[in-house]
Tab-separated table of N, CA and C in Angstrom:
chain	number	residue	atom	x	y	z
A	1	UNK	N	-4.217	-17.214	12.753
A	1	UNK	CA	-4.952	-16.014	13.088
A	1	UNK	C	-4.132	-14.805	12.628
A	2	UNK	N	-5.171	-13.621	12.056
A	2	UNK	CA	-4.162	-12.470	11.759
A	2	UNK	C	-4.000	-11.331	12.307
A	3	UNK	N	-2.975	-10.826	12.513
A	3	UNK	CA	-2.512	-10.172	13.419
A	3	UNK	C	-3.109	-8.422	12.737
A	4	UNK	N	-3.509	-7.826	13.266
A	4	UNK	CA	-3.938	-6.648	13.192
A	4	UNK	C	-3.695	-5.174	13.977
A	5	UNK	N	-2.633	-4.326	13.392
A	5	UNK	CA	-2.703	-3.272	14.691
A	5	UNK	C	-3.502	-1.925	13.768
A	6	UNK	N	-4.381	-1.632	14.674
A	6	UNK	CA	-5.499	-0.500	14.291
A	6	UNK	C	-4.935	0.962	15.077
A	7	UNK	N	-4.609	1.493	14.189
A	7	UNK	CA	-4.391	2.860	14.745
A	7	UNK	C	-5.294	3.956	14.638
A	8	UNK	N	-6.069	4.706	15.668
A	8	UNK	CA	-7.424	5.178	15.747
A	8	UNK	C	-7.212	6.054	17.154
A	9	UNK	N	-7.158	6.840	17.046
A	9	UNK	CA	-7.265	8.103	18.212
A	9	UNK	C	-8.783	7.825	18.542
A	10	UNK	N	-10.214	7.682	17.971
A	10	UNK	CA	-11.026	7.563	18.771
A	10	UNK	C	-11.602	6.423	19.243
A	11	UNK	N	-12.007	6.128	20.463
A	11	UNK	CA	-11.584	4.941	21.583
A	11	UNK	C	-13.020	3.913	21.261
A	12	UNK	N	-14.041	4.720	20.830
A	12	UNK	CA	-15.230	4.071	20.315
A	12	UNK	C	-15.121	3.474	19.255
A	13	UNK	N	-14.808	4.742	18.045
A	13	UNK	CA	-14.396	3.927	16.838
A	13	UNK	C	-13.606	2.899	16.865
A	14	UNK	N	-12.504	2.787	17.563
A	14	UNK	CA	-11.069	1.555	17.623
A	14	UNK	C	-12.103	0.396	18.393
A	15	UNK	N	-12.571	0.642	19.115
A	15	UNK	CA	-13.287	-0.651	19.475
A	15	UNK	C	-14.615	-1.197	18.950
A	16	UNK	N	-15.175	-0.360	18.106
A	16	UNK	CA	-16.434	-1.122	17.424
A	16	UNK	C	-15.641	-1.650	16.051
A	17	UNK	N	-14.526	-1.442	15.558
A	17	UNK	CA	-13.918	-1.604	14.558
A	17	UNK	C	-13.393	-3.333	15.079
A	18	UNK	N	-12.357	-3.204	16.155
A	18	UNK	CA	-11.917	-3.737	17.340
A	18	UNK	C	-13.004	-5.564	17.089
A	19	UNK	N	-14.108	-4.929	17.679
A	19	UNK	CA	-14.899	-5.997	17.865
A	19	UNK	C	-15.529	-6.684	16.516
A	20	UNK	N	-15.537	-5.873	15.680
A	20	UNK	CA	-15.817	-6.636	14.262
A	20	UNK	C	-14.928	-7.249	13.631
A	21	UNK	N	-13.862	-6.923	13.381
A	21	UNK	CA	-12.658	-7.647	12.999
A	21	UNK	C	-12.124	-9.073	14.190
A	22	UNK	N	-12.529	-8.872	14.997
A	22	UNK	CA	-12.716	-10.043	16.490
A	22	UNK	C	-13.476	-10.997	15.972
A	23	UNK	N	-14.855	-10.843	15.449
A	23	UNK	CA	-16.110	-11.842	15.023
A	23	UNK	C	-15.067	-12.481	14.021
A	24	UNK	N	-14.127	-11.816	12.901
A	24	UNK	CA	-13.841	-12.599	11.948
A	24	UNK	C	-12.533	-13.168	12.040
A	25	UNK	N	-12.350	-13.231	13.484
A	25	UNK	CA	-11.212	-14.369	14.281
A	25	UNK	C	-9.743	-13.663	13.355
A	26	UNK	N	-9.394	-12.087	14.114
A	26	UNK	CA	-8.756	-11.654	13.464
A	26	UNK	C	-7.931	-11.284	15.140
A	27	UNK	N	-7.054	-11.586	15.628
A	27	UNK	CA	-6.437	-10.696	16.816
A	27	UNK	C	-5.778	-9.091	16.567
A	28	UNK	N	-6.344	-8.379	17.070
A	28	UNK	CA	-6.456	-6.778	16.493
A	28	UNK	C	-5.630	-5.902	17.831
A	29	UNK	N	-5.083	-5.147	18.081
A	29	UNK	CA	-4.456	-4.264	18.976
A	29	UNK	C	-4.375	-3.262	18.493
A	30	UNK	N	-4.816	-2.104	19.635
A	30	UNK	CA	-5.363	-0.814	19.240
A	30	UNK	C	-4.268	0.456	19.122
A	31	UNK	N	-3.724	1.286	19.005
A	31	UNK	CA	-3.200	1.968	19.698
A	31	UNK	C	-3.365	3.751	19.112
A	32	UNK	N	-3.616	4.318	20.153
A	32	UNK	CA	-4.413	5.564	19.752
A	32	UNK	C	-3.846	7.132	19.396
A	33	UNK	N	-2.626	6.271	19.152
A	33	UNK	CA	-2.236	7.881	18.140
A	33	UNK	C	-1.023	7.482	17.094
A	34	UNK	N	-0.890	7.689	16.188
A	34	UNK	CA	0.702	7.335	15.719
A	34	UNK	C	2.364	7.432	16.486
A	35	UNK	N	2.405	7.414	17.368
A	35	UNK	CA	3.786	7.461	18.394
A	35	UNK	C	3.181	6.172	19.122
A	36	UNK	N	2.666	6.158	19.651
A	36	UNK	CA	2.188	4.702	19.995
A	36	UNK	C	1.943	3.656	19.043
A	37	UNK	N	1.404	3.876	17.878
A	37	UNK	CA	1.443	3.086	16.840
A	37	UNK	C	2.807	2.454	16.500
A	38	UNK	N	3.621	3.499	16.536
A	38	UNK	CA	4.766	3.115	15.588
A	38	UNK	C	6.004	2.300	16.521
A	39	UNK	N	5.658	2.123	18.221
A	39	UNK	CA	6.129	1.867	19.043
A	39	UNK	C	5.801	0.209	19.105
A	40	UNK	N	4.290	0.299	18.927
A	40	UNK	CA	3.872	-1.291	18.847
A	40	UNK	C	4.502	-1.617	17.380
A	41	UNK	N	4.571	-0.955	16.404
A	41	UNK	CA	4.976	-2.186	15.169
A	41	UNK	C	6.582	-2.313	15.542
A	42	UNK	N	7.211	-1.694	16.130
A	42	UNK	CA	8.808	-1.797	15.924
A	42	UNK	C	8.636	-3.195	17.411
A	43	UNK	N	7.661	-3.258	18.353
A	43	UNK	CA	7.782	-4.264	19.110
A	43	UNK	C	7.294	-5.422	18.805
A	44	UNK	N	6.173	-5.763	17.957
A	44	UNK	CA	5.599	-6.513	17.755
A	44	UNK	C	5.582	-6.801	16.025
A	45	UNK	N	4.309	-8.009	15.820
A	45	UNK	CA	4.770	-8.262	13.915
A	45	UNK	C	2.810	-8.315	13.831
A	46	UNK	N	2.830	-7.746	13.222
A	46	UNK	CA	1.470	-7.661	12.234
A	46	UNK	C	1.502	-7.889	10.822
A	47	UNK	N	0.219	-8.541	10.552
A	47	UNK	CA	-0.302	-8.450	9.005
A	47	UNK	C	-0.705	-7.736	8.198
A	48	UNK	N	-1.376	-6.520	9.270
A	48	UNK	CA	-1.470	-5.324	8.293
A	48	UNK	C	-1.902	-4.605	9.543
A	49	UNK	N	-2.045	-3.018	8.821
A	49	UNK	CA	-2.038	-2.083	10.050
A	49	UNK	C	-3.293	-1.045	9.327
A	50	UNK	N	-3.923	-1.254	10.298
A	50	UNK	CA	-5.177	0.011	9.650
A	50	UNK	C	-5.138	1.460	10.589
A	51	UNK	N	-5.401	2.520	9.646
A	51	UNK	CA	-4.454	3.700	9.792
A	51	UNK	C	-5.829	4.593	9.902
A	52	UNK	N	-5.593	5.539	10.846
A	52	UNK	CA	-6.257	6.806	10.540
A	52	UNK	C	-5.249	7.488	10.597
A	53	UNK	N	-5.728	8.842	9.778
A	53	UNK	CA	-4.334	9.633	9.191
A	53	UNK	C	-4.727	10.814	10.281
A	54	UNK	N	-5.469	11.256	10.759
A	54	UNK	CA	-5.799	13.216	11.956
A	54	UNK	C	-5.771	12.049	13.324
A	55	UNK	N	-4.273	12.300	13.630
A	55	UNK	CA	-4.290	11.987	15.268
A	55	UNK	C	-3.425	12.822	16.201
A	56	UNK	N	-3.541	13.002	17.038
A	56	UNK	CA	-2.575	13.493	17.943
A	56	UNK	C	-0.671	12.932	18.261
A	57	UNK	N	0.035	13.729	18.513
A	57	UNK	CA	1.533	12.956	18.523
A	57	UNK	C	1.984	12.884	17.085
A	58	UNK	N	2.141	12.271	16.264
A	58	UNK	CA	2.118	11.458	15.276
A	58	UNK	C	1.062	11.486	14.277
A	59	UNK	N	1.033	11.870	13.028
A	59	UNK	CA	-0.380	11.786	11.972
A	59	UNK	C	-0.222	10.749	11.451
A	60	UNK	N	-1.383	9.835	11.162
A	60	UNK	CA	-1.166	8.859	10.253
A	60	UNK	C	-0.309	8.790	8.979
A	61	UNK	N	-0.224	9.941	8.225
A	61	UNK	CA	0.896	10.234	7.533
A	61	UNK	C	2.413	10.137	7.333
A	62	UNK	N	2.374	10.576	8.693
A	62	UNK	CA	3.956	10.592	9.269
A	62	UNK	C	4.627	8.837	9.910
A	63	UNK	N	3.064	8.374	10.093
A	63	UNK	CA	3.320	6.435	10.574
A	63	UNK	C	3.829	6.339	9.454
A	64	UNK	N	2.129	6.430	8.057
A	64	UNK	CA	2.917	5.367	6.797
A	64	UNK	C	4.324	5.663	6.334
A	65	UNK	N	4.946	6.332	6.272
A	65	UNK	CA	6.037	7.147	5.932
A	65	UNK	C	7.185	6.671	6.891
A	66	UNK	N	6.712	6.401	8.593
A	66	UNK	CA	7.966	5.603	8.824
A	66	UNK	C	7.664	3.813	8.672
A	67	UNK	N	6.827	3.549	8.772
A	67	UNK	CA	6.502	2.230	8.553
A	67	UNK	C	6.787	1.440	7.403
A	68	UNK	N	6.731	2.791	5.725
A	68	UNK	CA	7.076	2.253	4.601
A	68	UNK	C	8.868	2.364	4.725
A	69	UNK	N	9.776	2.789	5.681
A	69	UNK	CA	11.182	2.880	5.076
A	69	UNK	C	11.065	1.789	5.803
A	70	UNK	N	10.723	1.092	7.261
A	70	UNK	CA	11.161	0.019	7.697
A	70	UNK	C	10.774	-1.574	6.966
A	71	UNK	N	9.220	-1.185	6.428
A	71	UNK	CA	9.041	-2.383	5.858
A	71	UNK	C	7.913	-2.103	4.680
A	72	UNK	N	8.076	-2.208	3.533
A	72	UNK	CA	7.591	-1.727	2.575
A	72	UNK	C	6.764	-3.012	2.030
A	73	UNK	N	6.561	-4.152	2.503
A	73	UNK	CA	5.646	-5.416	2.178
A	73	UNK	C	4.369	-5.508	3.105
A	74	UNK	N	4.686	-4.829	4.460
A	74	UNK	CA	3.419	-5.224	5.347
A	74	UNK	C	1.807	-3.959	4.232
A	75	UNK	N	1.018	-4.797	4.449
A	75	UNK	CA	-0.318	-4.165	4.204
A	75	UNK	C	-0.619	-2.580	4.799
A	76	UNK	N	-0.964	-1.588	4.405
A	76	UNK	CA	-1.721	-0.578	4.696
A	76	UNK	C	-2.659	-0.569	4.420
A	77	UNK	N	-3.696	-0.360	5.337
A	77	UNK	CA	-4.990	0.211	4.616
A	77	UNK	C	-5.802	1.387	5.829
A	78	UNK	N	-5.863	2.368	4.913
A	78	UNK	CA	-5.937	3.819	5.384
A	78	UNK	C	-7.737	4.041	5.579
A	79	UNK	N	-8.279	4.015	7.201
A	79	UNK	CA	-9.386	4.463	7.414
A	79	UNK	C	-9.692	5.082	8.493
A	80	UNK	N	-10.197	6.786	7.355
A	80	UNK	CA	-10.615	7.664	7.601
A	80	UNK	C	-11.532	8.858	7.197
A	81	UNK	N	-11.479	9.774	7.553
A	81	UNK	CA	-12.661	10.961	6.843
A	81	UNK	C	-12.493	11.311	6.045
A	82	UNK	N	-10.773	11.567	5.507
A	82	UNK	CA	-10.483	12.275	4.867
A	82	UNK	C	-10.915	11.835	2.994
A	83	UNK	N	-10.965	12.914	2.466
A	83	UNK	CA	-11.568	12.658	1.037
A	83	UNK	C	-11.279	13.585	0.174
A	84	UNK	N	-10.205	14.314	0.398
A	84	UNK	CA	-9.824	15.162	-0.828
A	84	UNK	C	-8.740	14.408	-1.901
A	85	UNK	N	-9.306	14.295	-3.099
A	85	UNK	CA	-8.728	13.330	-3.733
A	85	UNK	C	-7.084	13.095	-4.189
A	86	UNK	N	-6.517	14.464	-4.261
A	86	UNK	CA	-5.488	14.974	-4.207
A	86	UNK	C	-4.334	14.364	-2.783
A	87	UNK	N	-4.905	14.218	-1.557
A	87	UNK	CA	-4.354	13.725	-0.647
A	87	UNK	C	-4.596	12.176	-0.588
A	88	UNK	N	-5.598	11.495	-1.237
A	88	UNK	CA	-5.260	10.406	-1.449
A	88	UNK	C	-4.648	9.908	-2.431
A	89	UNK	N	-4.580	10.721	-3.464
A	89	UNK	CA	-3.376	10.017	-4.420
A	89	UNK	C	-1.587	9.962	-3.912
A	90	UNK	N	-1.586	11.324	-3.078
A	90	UNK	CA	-0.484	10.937	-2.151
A	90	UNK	C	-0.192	9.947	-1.669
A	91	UNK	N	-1.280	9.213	-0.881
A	91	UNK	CA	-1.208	8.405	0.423
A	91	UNK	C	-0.751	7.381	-0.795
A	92	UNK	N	-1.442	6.898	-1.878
A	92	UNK	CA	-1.443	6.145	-2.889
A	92	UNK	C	-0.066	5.665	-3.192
A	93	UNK	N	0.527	7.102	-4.075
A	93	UNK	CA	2.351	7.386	-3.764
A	93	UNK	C	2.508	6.769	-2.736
A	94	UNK	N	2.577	6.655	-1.533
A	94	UNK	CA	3.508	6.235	-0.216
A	94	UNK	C	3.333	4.963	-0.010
A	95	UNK	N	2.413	4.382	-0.839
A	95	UNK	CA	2.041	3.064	-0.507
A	95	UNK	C	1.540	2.459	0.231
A	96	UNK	N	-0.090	3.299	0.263
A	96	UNK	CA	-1.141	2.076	1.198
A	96	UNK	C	-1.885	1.600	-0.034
A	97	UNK	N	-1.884	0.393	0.845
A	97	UNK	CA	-2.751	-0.760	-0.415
A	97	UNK	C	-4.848	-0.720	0.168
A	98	UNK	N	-4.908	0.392	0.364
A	98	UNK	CA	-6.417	0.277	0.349
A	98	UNK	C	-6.758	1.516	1.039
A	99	UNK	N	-8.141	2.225	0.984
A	99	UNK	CA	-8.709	2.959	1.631
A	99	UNK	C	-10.331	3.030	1.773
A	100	UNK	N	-10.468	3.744	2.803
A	100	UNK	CA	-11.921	3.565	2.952
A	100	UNK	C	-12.042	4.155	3.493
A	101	UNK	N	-13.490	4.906	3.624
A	101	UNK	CA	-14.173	6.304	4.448
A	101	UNK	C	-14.953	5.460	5.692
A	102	UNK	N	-14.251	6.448	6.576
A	102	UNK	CA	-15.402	5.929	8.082
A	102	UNK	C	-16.558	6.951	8.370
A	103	UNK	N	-16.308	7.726	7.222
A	103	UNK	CA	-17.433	8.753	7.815
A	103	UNK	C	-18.999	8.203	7.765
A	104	UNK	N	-19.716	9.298	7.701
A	104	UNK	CA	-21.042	8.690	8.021
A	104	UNK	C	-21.872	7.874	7.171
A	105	UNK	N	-21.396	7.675	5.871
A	105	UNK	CA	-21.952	6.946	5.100
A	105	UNK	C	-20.850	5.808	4.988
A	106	UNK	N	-19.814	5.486	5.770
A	106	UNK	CA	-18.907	4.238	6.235
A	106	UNK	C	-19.551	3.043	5.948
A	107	UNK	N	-19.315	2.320	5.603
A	107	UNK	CA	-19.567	0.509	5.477
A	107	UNK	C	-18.695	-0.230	6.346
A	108	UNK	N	-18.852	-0.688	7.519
A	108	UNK	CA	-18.145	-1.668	8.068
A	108	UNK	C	-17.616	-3.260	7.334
A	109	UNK	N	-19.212	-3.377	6.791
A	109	UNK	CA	-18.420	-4.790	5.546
A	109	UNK	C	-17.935	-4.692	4.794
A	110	UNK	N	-17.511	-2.979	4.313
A	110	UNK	CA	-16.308	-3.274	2.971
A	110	UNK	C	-15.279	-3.220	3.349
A	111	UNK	N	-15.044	-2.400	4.907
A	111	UNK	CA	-13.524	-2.490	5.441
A	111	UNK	C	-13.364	-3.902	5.648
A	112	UNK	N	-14.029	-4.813	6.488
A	112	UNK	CA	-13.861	-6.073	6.544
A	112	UNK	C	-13.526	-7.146	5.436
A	113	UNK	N	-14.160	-6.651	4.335
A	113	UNK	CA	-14.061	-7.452	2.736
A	113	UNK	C	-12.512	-6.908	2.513
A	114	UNK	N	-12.329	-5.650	2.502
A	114	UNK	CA	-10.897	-5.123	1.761
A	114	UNK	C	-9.799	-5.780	3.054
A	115	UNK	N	-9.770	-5.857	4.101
A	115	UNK	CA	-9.235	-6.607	5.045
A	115	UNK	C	-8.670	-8.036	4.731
A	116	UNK	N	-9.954	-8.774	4.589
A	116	UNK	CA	-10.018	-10.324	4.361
A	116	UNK	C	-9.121	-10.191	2.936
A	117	UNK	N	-9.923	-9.017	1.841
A	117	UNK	CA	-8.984	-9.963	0.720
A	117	UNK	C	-7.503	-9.427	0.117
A	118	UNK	N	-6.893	-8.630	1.403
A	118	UNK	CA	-5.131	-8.210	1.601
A	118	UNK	C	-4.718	-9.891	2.451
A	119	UNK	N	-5.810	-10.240	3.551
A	119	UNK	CA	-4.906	-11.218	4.415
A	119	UNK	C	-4.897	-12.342	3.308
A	120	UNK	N	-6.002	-12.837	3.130
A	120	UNK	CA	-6.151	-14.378	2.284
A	120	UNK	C	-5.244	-14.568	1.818
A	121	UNK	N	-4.511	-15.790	1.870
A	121	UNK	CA	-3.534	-16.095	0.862
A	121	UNK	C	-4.329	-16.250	-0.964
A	122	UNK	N	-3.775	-16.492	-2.104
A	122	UNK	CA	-4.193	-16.248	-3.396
A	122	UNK	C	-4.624	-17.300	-3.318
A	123	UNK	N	-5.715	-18.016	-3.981
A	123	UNK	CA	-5.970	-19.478	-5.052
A	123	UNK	C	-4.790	-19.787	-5.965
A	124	UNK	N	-5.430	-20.944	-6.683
A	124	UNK	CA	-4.780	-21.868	-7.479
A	124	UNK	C	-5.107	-20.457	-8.918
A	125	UNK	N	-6.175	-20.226	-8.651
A	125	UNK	CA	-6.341	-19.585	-10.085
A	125	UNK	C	-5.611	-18.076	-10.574
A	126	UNK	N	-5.862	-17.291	-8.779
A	126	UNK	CA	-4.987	-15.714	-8.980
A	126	UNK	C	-3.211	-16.395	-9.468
A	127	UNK	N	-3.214	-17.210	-8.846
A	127	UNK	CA	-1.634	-17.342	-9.016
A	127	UNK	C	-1.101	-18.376	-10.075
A	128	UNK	N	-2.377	-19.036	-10.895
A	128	UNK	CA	-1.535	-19.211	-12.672
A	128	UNK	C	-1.965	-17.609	-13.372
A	129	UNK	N	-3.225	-16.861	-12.863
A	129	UNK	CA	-3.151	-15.583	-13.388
A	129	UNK	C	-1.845	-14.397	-13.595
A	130	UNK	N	-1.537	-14.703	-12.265
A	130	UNK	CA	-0.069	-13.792	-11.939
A	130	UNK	C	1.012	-14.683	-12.966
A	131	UNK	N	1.493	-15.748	-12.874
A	131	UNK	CA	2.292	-16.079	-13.367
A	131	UNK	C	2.004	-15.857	-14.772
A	132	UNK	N	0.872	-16.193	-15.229
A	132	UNK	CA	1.008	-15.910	-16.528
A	132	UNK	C	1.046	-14.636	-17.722
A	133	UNK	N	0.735	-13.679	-16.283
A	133	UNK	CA	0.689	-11.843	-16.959
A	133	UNK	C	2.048	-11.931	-16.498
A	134	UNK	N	3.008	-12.325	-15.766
A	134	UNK	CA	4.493	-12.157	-15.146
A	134	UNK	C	5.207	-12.815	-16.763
A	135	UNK	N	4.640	-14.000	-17.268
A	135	UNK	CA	5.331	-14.516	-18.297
A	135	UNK	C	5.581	-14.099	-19.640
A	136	UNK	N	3.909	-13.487	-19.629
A	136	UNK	CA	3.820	-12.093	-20.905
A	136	UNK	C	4.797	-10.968	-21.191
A	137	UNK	N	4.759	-10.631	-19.649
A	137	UNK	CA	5.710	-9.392	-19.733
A	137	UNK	C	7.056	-9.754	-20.149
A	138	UNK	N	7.589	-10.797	-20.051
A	138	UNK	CA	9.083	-11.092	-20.066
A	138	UNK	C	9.177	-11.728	-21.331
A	139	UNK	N	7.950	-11.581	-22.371
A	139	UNK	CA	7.905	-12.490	-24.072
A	139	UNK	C	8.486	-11.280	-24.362
């Protein structure tokens, strides 16, 4: 089962999010601002951490930023309103591996799809793919 901590200042959103990622037998823990966020990852181990960046205490910003010096392999994936493209090429720089808009035209099944395909481990096929663009590079 994969471990999930959702960071989400609003208590509706974190739990309809919460309960969908639940259906897909994912164990998820909420915590609702970045100071609390960053309290559960230094206590606990997750697979990936889904981020809203406008919270109280702590901005999602200021998480990925301590989360990337402690561990720069766990998954990010950044969902929120924000959409100025300029601030997501930042976030990009800092290293989250995905994003997605919750606003009102939000898709719950693509956060769930971009979710599933950070956890999945690779096939037989991504990984003679990898090896073999890894082998190119080194001709």
């Amino acid at each position: 089962m994969y471990r999930i901590l959702l960071v989400e200042d609003n208590r509706e959103t974190a739990e309809f999010v919460k309960a969908a990622l639940e259906l897909e037998d994912m164990e998820v823990q909420i915590a609702c601002d970045g100071k609390e966020g960053l309290n559960m990852f230094h206590r606990e181990s997750y697979d990936l951490i889904l981020l809203d960046l406008e919270m109280p205490r702590m901005s999602g910003e200021e998480l990925l930023r301590e989360v990337r010096r402690e561990n720069p392999y766990i998954d990010i994936i950044v969902y929120t309103n924000y959409e100025r493209f300029g601030d997501i090429k930042k976030l990009v720089n800092m290293g989250i591996n995905g994003y997605v808009n919750k606003g009102p035209s939000a898709d719950l099944q693509e956060l769930i799809d971009m979710i599933k395909s950070k956890l999945e481990p690779m096939d037989e096929e991504e990984i003679s793919c990898l090896i073999q663009n890894t082998e190119e590079l080194h001709l």
